[in-house]
PDB file of C-alpha atoms in Angstrom:
ATOM      1  CA  MET W   1     -42.527   5.699 -30.124  1.00  0.00           C
ATOM      2  CA  PRO W   2     -41.793   2.556 -32.239  1.00  0.00           C
ATOM      3  CA  LEU W   3     -39.155   2.827 -35.113  1.00  0.00           C
ATOM      4  CA  THR W   4     -40.716   4.173 -38.238  1.00  0.00           C
ATOM      5  CA  THR W   5     -39.533   2.616 -41.574  1.00  0.00           C
ATOM      6  CA  TYR W   6     -39.887   4.787 -44.616  1.00  0.00           C
ATOM      7  CA  THR W   7     -40.786   3.794 -48.102  1.00  0.00           C
ATOM      8  CA  ALA W   8     -39.442   5.247 -51.366  1.00  0.00           C
ATOM      9  CA  GLY W   9     -40.916   8.673 -52.195  1.00  0.00           C
ATOM     10  CA  GLU W  10     -42.383   9.317 -48.742  1.00  0.00           C
ATOM     11  CA  VAL W  11     -42.178  12.787 -47.315  1.00  0.00           C
ATOM     12  CA  LEU W  12     -40.354  12.734 -44.068  1.00  0.00           C
ATOM     13  CA  THR W  13     -41.339  15.050 -41.219  1.00  0.00           C
ATOM     14  CA  ALA W  14     -39.264  16.463 -38.557  1.00  0.00           C
ATOM     15  CA  ALA W  15     -41.302  14.840 -35.801  1.00  0.00           C
ATOM     16  CA  SER W  16     -40.869  11.385 -37.246  1.00  0.00           C
ATOM     17  CA  LEU W  17     -37.270  11.842 -37.867  1.00  0.00           C
ATOM     18  CA  ASN W  18     -36.748  13.019 -34.208  1.00  0.00           C
ATOM     19  CA  ALA W  19     -38.719  10.175 -32.924  1.00  0.00           C
ATOM     20  CA  ASN W  20     -36.337   7.863 -34.930  1.00  0.00           C
ATOM     21  CA  PHE W  21     -33.352   9.529 -33.564  1.00  0.00           C
ATOM     22  CA  SER W  22     -34.687   9.176 -29.941  1.00  0.00           C
ATOM     23  CA  PHE W  23     -35.512   5.484 -30.700  1.00  0.00           C
ATOM     24  CA  ALA W  24     -31.949   5.014 -31.975  1.00  0.00           C
ATOM     25  CA  ALA W  25     -30.320   6.730 -29.025  1.00  0.00           C
ATOM     26  CA  GLY W  26     -32.147   4.465 -26.445  1.00  0.00           C
ATOM     27  CA  GLY W  27     -33.833   1.812 -28.215  1.00  0.00           C
ATOM     28  CA  SER W  28     -32.900  -0.978 -25.907  1.00  0.00           C
ATOM     29  CA  GLY W  29     -34.809   0.556 -22.988  1.00  0.00           C
ATOM     30  CA  LEU W  30     -31.543   0.540 -21.034  1.00  0.00           C
ATOM     31  CA  THR W  31     -28.800   3.163 -21.027  1.00  0.00           C
ATOM     32  CA  LEU W  32     -25.279   2.450 -19.853  1.00  0.00           C
ATOM     33  CA  ILE W  33     -24.558   5.193 -17.308  1.00  0.00           C
ATOM     34  CA  ALA W  34     -21.245   4.019 -15.816  1.00  0.00           C
ATOM     35  CA  THR W  35     -18.621   1.255 -15.965  1.00  0.00           C
ATOM     36  CA  ALA W  36     -15.932   0.695 -13.229  1.00  0.00           C
ATOM     37  CA  THR W  37     -13.170  -2.004 -13.473  1.00  0.00           C
ATOM     38  CA  PRO W  38     -11.669  -2.255  -9.940  1.00  0.00           C
ATOM     39  CA  SER W  39      -8.595  -4.282  -9.406  1.00  0.00           C
ATOM     40  CA  ALA W  40      -7.853  -5.429  -5.695  1.00  0.00           C
ATOM     41  CA  VAL W  41      -9.414  -2.533  -4.075  1.00  0.00           C
ATOM     42  CA  ALA W  42     -11.152  -2.607  -0.609  1.00  0.00           C
ATOM     43  CA  SER W  43     -14.223  -0.655  -1.898  1.00  0.00           C
ATOM     44  CA  VAL W  44     -15.751   0.867  -5.067  1.00  0.00           C
ATOM     45  CA  SER W  45     -17.804   4.012  -5.077  1.00  0.00           C
ATOM     46  CA  ILE W  46     -19.770   5.193  -8.115  1.00  0.00           C
ATOM     47  CA  ASN W  47     -20.968   8.796  -7.725  1.00  0.00           C
ATOM     48  CA  ASN W  48     -23.536  10.785  -9.643  1.00  0.00           C
ATOM     49  CA  CYS W  49     -24.989   7.746 -11.336  1.00  0.00           C
ATOM     50  CA  PHE W  50     -28.538   8.119  -9.852  1.00  0.00           C
ATOM     51  CA  THR W  51     -30.220  11.270 -11.250  1.00  0.00           C
ATOM     52  CA  SER W  52     -33.709  12.515 -11.955  1.00  0.00           C
ATOM     53  CA  THR W  53     -33.444  11.107 -15.496  1.00  0.00           C
ATOM     54  CA  TYR W  54     -34.316   7.623 -14.466  1.00  0.00           C
ATOM     55  CA  ASP W  55     -36.617   6.069 -11.806  1.00  0.00           C
ATOM     56  CA  ASN W  56     -35.178   2.562 -12.109  1.00  0.00           C
ATOM     57  CA  TYR W  57     -31.630   1.273 -12.403  1.00  0.00           C
ATOM     58  CA  ALA W  58     -29.769  -1.942 -12.813  1.00  0.00           C
ATOM     59  CA  ILE W  59     -26.304  -2.630 -11.172  1.00  0.00           C
ATOM     60  CA  ILE W  60     -24.481  -5.521 -12.476  1.00  0.00           C
ATOM     61  CA  VAL W  61     -21.435  -6.667 -10.643  1.00  0.00           C
ATOM     62  CA  VAL W  62     -19.175  -9.423 -11.943  1.00  0.00           C
ATOM     63  CA  LEU W  63     -16.289 -10.316  -9.684  1.00  0.00           C
ATOM     64  CA  THR W  64     -13.425 -12.185 -11.115  1.00  0.00           C
ATOM     65  CA  ALA W  65     -11.127 -12.640  -8.244  1.00  0.00           C
ATOM     66  CA  GLY W  66     -11.420 -12.163  -4.515  1.00  0.00           C
ATOM     67  CA  SER W  67      -8.693 -12.228  -1.877  1.00  0.00           C
ATOM     68  CA  LEU W  68     -10.260 -14.304   0.845  1.00  0.00           C
ATOM     69  CA  ASP W  69     -12.238 -17.429   1.535  1.00  0.00           C
ATOM     70  CA  ASN W  70     -15.851 -17.166   2.509  1.00  0.00           C
ATOM     71  CA  HIS W  71     -16.648 -13.635   2.760  1.00  0.00           C
ATOM     72  CA  ASP W  72     -19.544 -11.188   1.979  1.00  0.00           C
ATOM     73  CA  ILE W  73     -19.924  -8.416  -0.563  1.00  0.00           C
ATOM     74  CA  SER W  74     -22.256  -5.537   0.470  1.00  0.00           C
ATOM     75  CA  ILE W  75     -23.561  -2.229  -0.879  1.00  0.00           C
ATOM     76  CA  ARG W  76     -24.362   1.040   0.653  1.00  0.00           C
ATOM     77  CA  LEU W  77     -26.131   3.989  -0.987  1.00  0.00           C
ATOM     78  CA  ARG W  78     -24.509   7.360  -0.962  1.00  0.00           C
ATOM     79  CA  ALA W  79     -25.284  11.019  -1.296  1.00  0.00           C
ATOM     80  CA  SER W  80     -22.766  13.843  -2.065  1.00  0.00           C
ATOM     81  CA  SER W  81     -19.895  11.314  -1.707  1.00  0.00           C
ATOM     82  CA  THR W  82     -20.996  10.082   1.683  1.00  0.00           C
ATOM     83  CA  ASP W  83     -22.085   6.615   2.400  1.00  0.00           C
ATOM     84  CA  ALA W  84     -25.480   6.212   4.322  1.00  0.00           C
ATOM     85  CA  THR W  85     -25.023   3.719   7.203  1.00  0.00           C
ATOM     86  CA  THR W  86     -28.560   3.731   8.649  1.00  0.00           C
ATOM     87  CA  ASN W  87     -32.058   2.843   7.746  1.00  0.00           C
ATOM     88  CA  TYR W  88     -31.398  -0.258   5.735  1.00  0.00           C
ATOM     89  CA  GLY W  89     -33.340  -3.497   5.798  1.00  0.00           C
ATOM     90  CA  GLN W  90     -33.219  -6.718   3.995  1.00  0.00           C
ATOM     91  CA  LEU W  91     -35.031 -10.055   3.807  1.00  0.00           C
ATOM     92  CA  ALA W  92     -33.199 -12.790   2.109  1.00  0.00           C
ATOM     93  CA  LEU W  93     -33.041 -16.373   1.104  1.00  0.00           C
ATOM     94  CA  GLN W  94     -29.571 -18.110   0.790  1.00  0.00           C
ATOM     95  CA  ILE W  95     -29.442 -21.377  -0.781  1.00  0.00           C
ATOM     96  CA  ALA W  96     -26.335 -23.793  -0.895  1.00  0.00           C
ATOM     97  CA  SER W  97     -25.943 -27.362  -0.521  1.00  0.00           C
ATOM     98  CA  SER W  98     -24.444 -26.988   3.105  1.00  0.00           C
ATOM     99  CA  ILE W  99     -26.954 -24.401   4.205  1.00  0.00           C
ATOM    100  CA  THR W 100     -30.298 -22.966   3.178  1.00  0.00           C
ATOM    101  CA  ARG W 101     -31.672 -20.182   5.315  1.00  0.00           C
ATOM    102  CA  PHE W 102     -34.150 -17.427   5.347  1.00  0.00           C
ATOM    103  CA  ALA W 103     -32.665 -14.423   7.150  1.00  0.00           C
ATOM    104  CA  ASP W 104     -33.328 -10.864   8.242  1.00  0.00           C
ATOM    105  CA  VAL W 105     -29.711  -9.968   7.601  1.00  0.00           C
ATOM    106  CA  LEU W 106     -26.894  -7.689   8.356  1.00  0.00           C
ATOM    107  CA  GLY W 107     -28.667  -5.228  10.569  1.00  0.00           C
ATOM    108  CA  THR W 108     -29.504  -1.803   9.447  1.00  0.00           C
ATOM    109  CA  ASP W 109     -26.280  -0.356   7.961  1.00  0.00           C
ATOM    110  CA  GLU W 110     -25.956  -2.032   4.585  1.00  0.00           C
ATOM    111  CA  TRP W 111     -27.423  -4.508   2.014  1.00  0.00           C
ATOM    112  CA  LEU W 112     -25.732  -7.728   1.421  1.00  0.00           C
ATOM    113  CA  LEU W 113     -25.254  -8.693  -2.313  1.00  0.00           C
ATOM    114  CA  GLY W 114     -24.135 -12.287  -1.519  1.00  0.00           C
ATOM    115  CA  ASN W 115     -21.185 -14.426  -0.622  1.00  0.00           C
ATOM    116  CA  TYR W 116     -17.667 -14.147  -2.294  1.00  0.00           C
ATOM    117  CA  ASP W 117     -14.563 -16.378  -2.398  1.00  0.00           C
ATOM    118  CA  LYS W 118     -11.114 -15.992  -3.755  1.00  0.00           C
ATOM    119  CA  ASP W 119     -11.413 -19.352  -5.661  1.00  0.00           C
ATOM    120  CA  PHE W 120     -14.598 -18.658  -7.519  1.00  0.00           C
ATOM    121  CA  THR W 121     -16.162 -15.893  -9.637  1.00  0.00           C
ATOM    122  CA  GLY W 122     -19.312 -14.131  -8.678  1.00  0.00           C
ATOM    123  CA  GLN W 123     -22.281 -12.275 -10.290  1.00  0.00           C
ATOM    124  CA  TYR W 124     -24.726  -9.939  -8.467  1.00  0.00           C
ATOM    125  CA  ARG W 125     -27.439  -7.880  -9.690  1.00  0.00           C
ATOM    126  CA  VAL W 126     -29.274  -5.050  -8.036  1.00  0.00           C
ATOM    127  CA  GLU W 127     -32.565  -3.658  -9.299  1.00  0.00           C
ATOM    128  CA  ILE W 128     -33.151  -0.560  -7.529  1.00  0.00           C
ATOM    129  CA  SER W 129     -36.077   1.951  -7.692  1.00  0.00           C
ATOM    130  CA  ASN W 130     -36.310   5.713  -6.943  1.00  0.00           C
ATOM    131  CA  PRO W 131     -32.946   6.048  -5.422  1.00  0.00           C
ATOM    132  CA  ASN W 132     -32.772   9.716  -6.423  1.00  0.00           C
ATOM    133  CA  LYS W 133     -36.235  10.614  -5.274  1.00  0.00           C
ATOM    134  CA  ALA W 134     -37.086  11.927  -1.762  1.00  0.00           C
ATOM    135  CA  THR W 135     -38.878   8.679  -0.906  1.00  0.00           C
ATOM    136  CA  PHE W 136     -38.063   5.192   0.357  1.00  0.00           C
ATOM    137  CA  THR W 137     -35.784   3.329  -1.969  1.00  0.00           C
ATOM    138  CA  ASN W 138     -36.249  -0.392  -2.659  1.00  0.00           C
ATOM    139  CA  ALA W 139     -34.281  -2.911  -4.396  1.00  0.00           C
ATOM    140  CA  THR W 140     -34.266  -6.549  -5.537  1.00  0.00           C
ATOM    141  CA  ILE W 141     -30.969  -8.268  -5.232  1.00  0.00           C
ATOM    142  CA  THR W 142     -29.838 -11.612  -6.807  1.00  0.00           C
ATOM    143  CA  GLY W 143     -26.418 -13.148  -6.574  1.00  0.00           C
ATOM    144  CA  THR W 144     -24.440 -16.241  -7.158  1.00  0.00           C
ATOM    145  CA  GLY W 145     -21.174 -16.620  -5.420  1.00  0.00           C
ATOM    146  CA  ASN W 146     -19.538 -19.071  -3.049  1.00  0.00           C
ATOM    147  CA  TYR W 147     -19.737 -20.044   0.584  1.00  0.00           C
ATOM    148  CA  ASN W 148     -17.910 -22.592   2.418  1.00  0.00           C
ATOM    149  CA  THR W 149     -16.848 -24.584  -0.701  1.00  0.00           C
ATOM    150  CA  ASP W 150     -20.365 -24.429  -2.044  1.00  0.00           C
ATOM    151  CA  ARG W 151     -21.770 -22.365  -4.859  1.00  0.00           C
ATOM    152  CA  THR W 152     -24.595 -20.304  -3.466  1.00  0.00           C
ATOM    153  CA  VAL W 153     -27.549 -18.337  -4.544  1.00  0.00           C
ATOM    154  CA  TRP W 154     -28.742 -15.271  -2.815  1.00  0.00           C
ATOM    155  CA  LEU W 155     -32.176 -13.659  -3.217  1.00  0.00           C
ATOM    156  CA  SER W 156     -33.305 -10.635  -1.334  1.00  0.00           C
ATOM    157  CA  GLY W 157     -35.810  -7.861  -0.999  1.00  0.00           C
ATOM    158  CA  SER W 158     -34.066  -4.751   0.272  1.00  0.00           C
ATOM    159  CA  TYR W 159     -35.246  -1.434   1.419  1.00  0.00           C
ATOM    160  CA  GLN W 160     -33.831   1.804   2.610  1.00  0.00           C
ATOM    161  CA  GLN W 161     -36.239   3.661   4.835  1.00  0.00           C
ATOM    162  CA  SER W 162     -35.191   7.282   4.449  1.00  0.00           C
ATOM    163  CA  SER W 163     -36.129  10.198   2.158  1.00  0.00           C
ATOM    164  CA  THR W 164     -32.477  10.839   1.249  1.00  0.00           C
ATOM    165  CA  GLN W 165     -31.999  11.521  -2.541  1.00  0.00           C
ATOM    166  CA  PHE W 166     -29.021   9.147  -3.233  1.00  0.00           C
ATOM    167  CA  ASP W 167     -26.850   9.885  -6.117  1.00  0.00           C
ATOM    168  CA  GLY W 168     -24.429   6.901  -5.939  1.00  0.00           C
ATOM    169  CA  PHE W 169     -23.403   3.711  -4.168  1.00  0.00           C
ATOM    170  CA  THR W 170     -20.406   2.042  -2.561  1.00  0.00           C
ATOM    171  CA  LEU W 171     -19.575  -1.661  -2.812  1.00  0.00           C
ATOM    172  CA  LEU W 172     -17.747  -3.165   0.204  1.00  0.00           C
ATOM    173  CA  THR W 173     -16.011  -6.427   1.170  1.00  0.00           C
ATOM    174  CA  SER W 174     -13.790  -7.632   3.964  1.00  0.00           C
ATOM    175  CA  GLY W 175     -11.156  -8.548   1.319  1.00  0.00           C
ATOM    176  CA  THR W 176     -10.625  -6.839  -2.090  1.00  0.00           C
ATOM    177  CA  ILE W 177     -12.817  -6.396  -5.187  1.00  0.00           C
ATOM    178  CA  THR W 178     -11.666  -7.165  -8.747  1.00  0.00           C
ATOM    179  CA  GLY W 179     -14.002  -7.285 -11.664  1.00  0.00           C
ATOM    180  CA  THR W 180     -16.408  -5.120 -13.557  1.00  0.00           C
ATOM    181  CA  ILE W 181     -19.419  -3.034 -12.366  1.00  0.00           C
ATOM    182  CA  LYS W 182     -21.886  -1.584 -14.768  1.00  0.00           C
ATOM    183  CA  VAL W 183     -24.846   0.759 -13.964  1.00  0.00           C
ATOM    184  CA  TYR W 184     -27.745   1.045 -16.350  1.00  0.00           C
ATOM    185  CA  GLY W 185     -30.782   3.246 -16.363  1.00  0.00           C
ATOM    186  CA  TYR W 186     -34.117   2.038 -17.391  1.00  0.00           C
ATOM    187  CA  GLN W 187     -35.826   4.574 -19.662  1.00  0.00           C
ATOM    188  CA  ASN W 188     -39.026   5.948 -18.113  1.00  0.00           C
ATOM    189  CA  SER W 189     -40.941   5.861 -21.357  1.00  0.00           C
TER     190      SER W 189
ATOM    191  CA  MET R   1      -2.695  -0.545   2.153  1.00  0.00           C
ATOM    192  CA  ALA R   2      -6.435  -0.593   1.515  1.00  0.00           C
ATOM    193  CA  ASN R   3      -7.509   1.388  -1.506  1.00  0.00           C
ATOM    194  CA  LYS R   4     -10.782   2.742  -2.824  1.00  0.00           C
ATOM    195  CA  LEU R   5     -11.814   3.170  -6.500  1.00  0.00           C
ATOM    196  CA  GLU R   6     -14.106   6.200  -6.860  1.00  0.00           C
ATOM    197  CA  LEU R   7     -15.818   6.817 -10.314  1.00  0.00           C
ATOM    198  CA  ASP R   8     -17.802   9.964 -11.184  1.00  0.00           C
ATOM    199  CA  ALA R   9     -20.469   8.775 -13.701  1.00  0.00           C
ATOM    200  CA  GLN R  10     -21.029  12.263 -15.011  1.00  0.00           C
ATOM    201  CA  THR R  11     -17.377  13.069 -15.831  1.00  0.00           C
ATOM    202  CA  GLY R  12     -16.131   9.474 -16.345  1.00  0.00           C
ATOM    203  CA  LEU R  13     -13.223  10.348 -14.039  1.00  0.00           C
ATOM    204  CA  ALA R  14     -11.906   7.433 -12.005  1.00  0.00           C
ATOM    205  CA  VAL R  15      -9.557   7.833  -9.071  1.00  0.00           C
ATOM    206  CA  GLU R  16      -7.938   5.107  -6.933  1.00  0.00           C
ATOM    207  CA  ARG R  17      -6.897   6.531  -3.597  1.00  0.00           C
ATOM    208  CA  GLU R  18      -6.034   5.206  -0.120  1.00  0.00           C
ATOM    209  CA  LEU R  19      -9.018   4.937   2.310  1.00  0.00           C
ATOM    210  CA  THR R  20      -9.409   8.024   4.586  1.00  0.00           C
ATOM    211  CA  THR R  21      -9.256   7.542   8.340  1.00  0.00           C
ATOM    212  CA  ALA R  22     -12.997   7.486   8.769  1.00  0.00           C
ATOM    213  CA  GLU R  23     -13.346   4.843   5.884  1.00  0.00           C
ATOM    214  CA  LYS R  24     -10.680   2.749   7.593  1.00  0.00           C
ATOM    215  CA  THR R  25     -12.621   2.906  10.952  1.00  0.00           C
ATOM    216  CA  GLN R  26     -15.786   1.883   9.076  1.00  0.00           C
ATOM    217  CA  ARG R  27     -14.076  -0.935   7.225  1.00  0.00           C
ATOM    218  CA  THR R  28     -12.683  -2.362  10.518  1.00  0.00           C
ATOM    219  CA  LYS R  29     -16.066  -2.107  12.007  1.00  0.00           C
ATOM    220  CA  ASP R  30     -17.649  -3.876   8.967  1.00  0.00           C
ATOM    221  CA  GLN R  31     -15.033  -6.525   8.936  1.00  0.00           C
ATOM    222  CA  THR R  32     -15.636  -7.302  12.572  1.00  0.00           C
ATOM    223  CA  LYS R  33     -19.493  -7.622  11.953  1.00  0.00           C
ATOM    224  CA  HIS R  34     -18.952  -9.891   8.843  1.00  0.00           C
ATOM    225  CA  ALA R  35     -16.616 -12.184  10.723  1.00  0.00           C
ATOM    226  CA  ALA R  36     -19.146 -12.697  13.424  1.00  0.00           C
ATOM    227  CA  LEU R  37     -21.904 -13.362  10.773  1.00  0.00           C
ATOM    228  CA  PHE R  38     -19.568 -16.019   9.175  1.00  0.00           C
ATOM    229  CA  GLU R  39     -18.924 -17.637  12.569  1.00  0.00           C
ATOM    230  CA  THR R  40     -22.810 -17.848  12.970  1.00  0.00           C
ATOM    231  CA  LYS R  41     -23.145 -19.519   9.634  1.00  0.00           C
ATOM    232  CA  ILE R  42     -20.481 -22.123  10.621  1.00  0.00           C
ATOM    233  CA  GLU R  43     -22.234 -22.795  13.899  1.00  0.00           C
ATOM    234  CA  ARG R  44     -25.516 -23.335  11.953  1.00  0.00           C
ATOM    235  CA  VAL R  45     -23.865 -25.792   9.615  1.00  0.00           C
ATOM    236  CA  ALA R  46     -22.157 -27.550  12.562  1.00  0.00           C
ATOM    237  CA  ALA R  47     -25.372 -27.746  14.423  1.00  0.00           C
ATOM    238  CA  ARG R  48     -27.351 -29.140  11.586  1.00  0.00           C
ATOM    239  CA  GLN R  49     -24.601 -31.819  10.951  1.00  0.00           C
ATOM    240  CA  ALA R  50     -24.757 -32.772  14.759  1.00  0.00           C
ATOM    241  CA  VAL R  51     -28.406 -33.454  14.390  1.00  0.00           C
ATOM    242  CA  LEU R  52     -27.907 -35.488  11.256  1.00  0.00           C
ATOM    243  CA  ASP R  53     -25.208 -37.548  13.074  1.00  0.00           C
ATOM    244  CA  LYS R  54     -27.571 -38.206  15.955  1.00  0.00           C
ATOM    245  CA  LEU R  55     -30.212 -39.482  13.566  1.00  0.00           C
ATOM    246  CA  GLY R  56     -27.663 -41.434  11.680  1.00  0.00           C
ATOM    247  CA  LEU R  57     -28.698 -39.663   8.311  1.00  0.00           C
ATOM    248  CA  THR R  58     -26.556 -38.339   5.551  1.00  0.00           C
ATOM    249  CA  ALA R  59     -27.259 -34.900   4.243  1.00  0.00           C
ATOM    250  CA  ASP R  60     -28.812 -36.311   1.088  1.00  0.00           C
ATOM    251  CA  GLU R  61     -31.233 -38.638   3.119  1.00  0.00           C
ATOM    252  CA  ALA R  62     -32.214 -35.549   5.290  1.00  0.00           C
ATOM    253  CA  ALA R  63     -32.946 -33.495   2.138  1.00  0.00           C
ATOM    254  CA  ALA R  64     -35.040 -36.522   0.791  1.00  0.00           C
ATOM    255  CA  LEU R  65     -36.977 -36.680   4.004  1.00  0.00           C
ATOM    256  CA  LEU R  66     -37.628 -32.885   4.213  1.00  0.00           C
ATOM    257  CA  GLY R  67     -38.090 -32.292   0.425  1.00  0.00           C
TER     258      GLY R  67
END
């Protein structure tokens, strides 16, 4: 329902007011579900962020400092505080001045978000659909980070071929993670 | 010491704790895999450069040729 604007003397109905309250509560179409601010940790798990309330989610990861040169950051979905380590797949395009490649990457135990470096910042976005439904979960992942002294862009289509109802995820790296992670839910209507 | 930050989105409770034994084992396995992937990337870059050297082309010239 769109926002209703009232005029002087108009009789307000409960339905109209309630529709406006709903609009005000979630008018942007996105609802912030969780924010994590890790500092030099090996991994970050956010539990109970995927529920039946939303079908689609955005995970935005902004890294401000790493601990190593040239490493990767990855994500695993989880259910009941346990990471899933099977049934993943990913097709990706990595673009940098030193290398451009199309890849079927990282095997079947995780999704790659992109490259990461201690001397650069990074930003990664995961658009994920139906993680909490008993069906396959798909995601589109974009990222900009650093690889071998080059800035890199990472674009991927990612899929999780199990019917597990995931309720969270874990970010992983070979070094440490410092930055901000936000999870948003897209309103279904 | 490797730590993990765990946040519950329902309660807002965040806990930083040491990795469990199982998590440490998985992390070691992941690190080995990612190191191998990085080596593969380096080999690809080196192989590309070797071809360019044989042809006597710079990276920019090769990009112009293929673009």
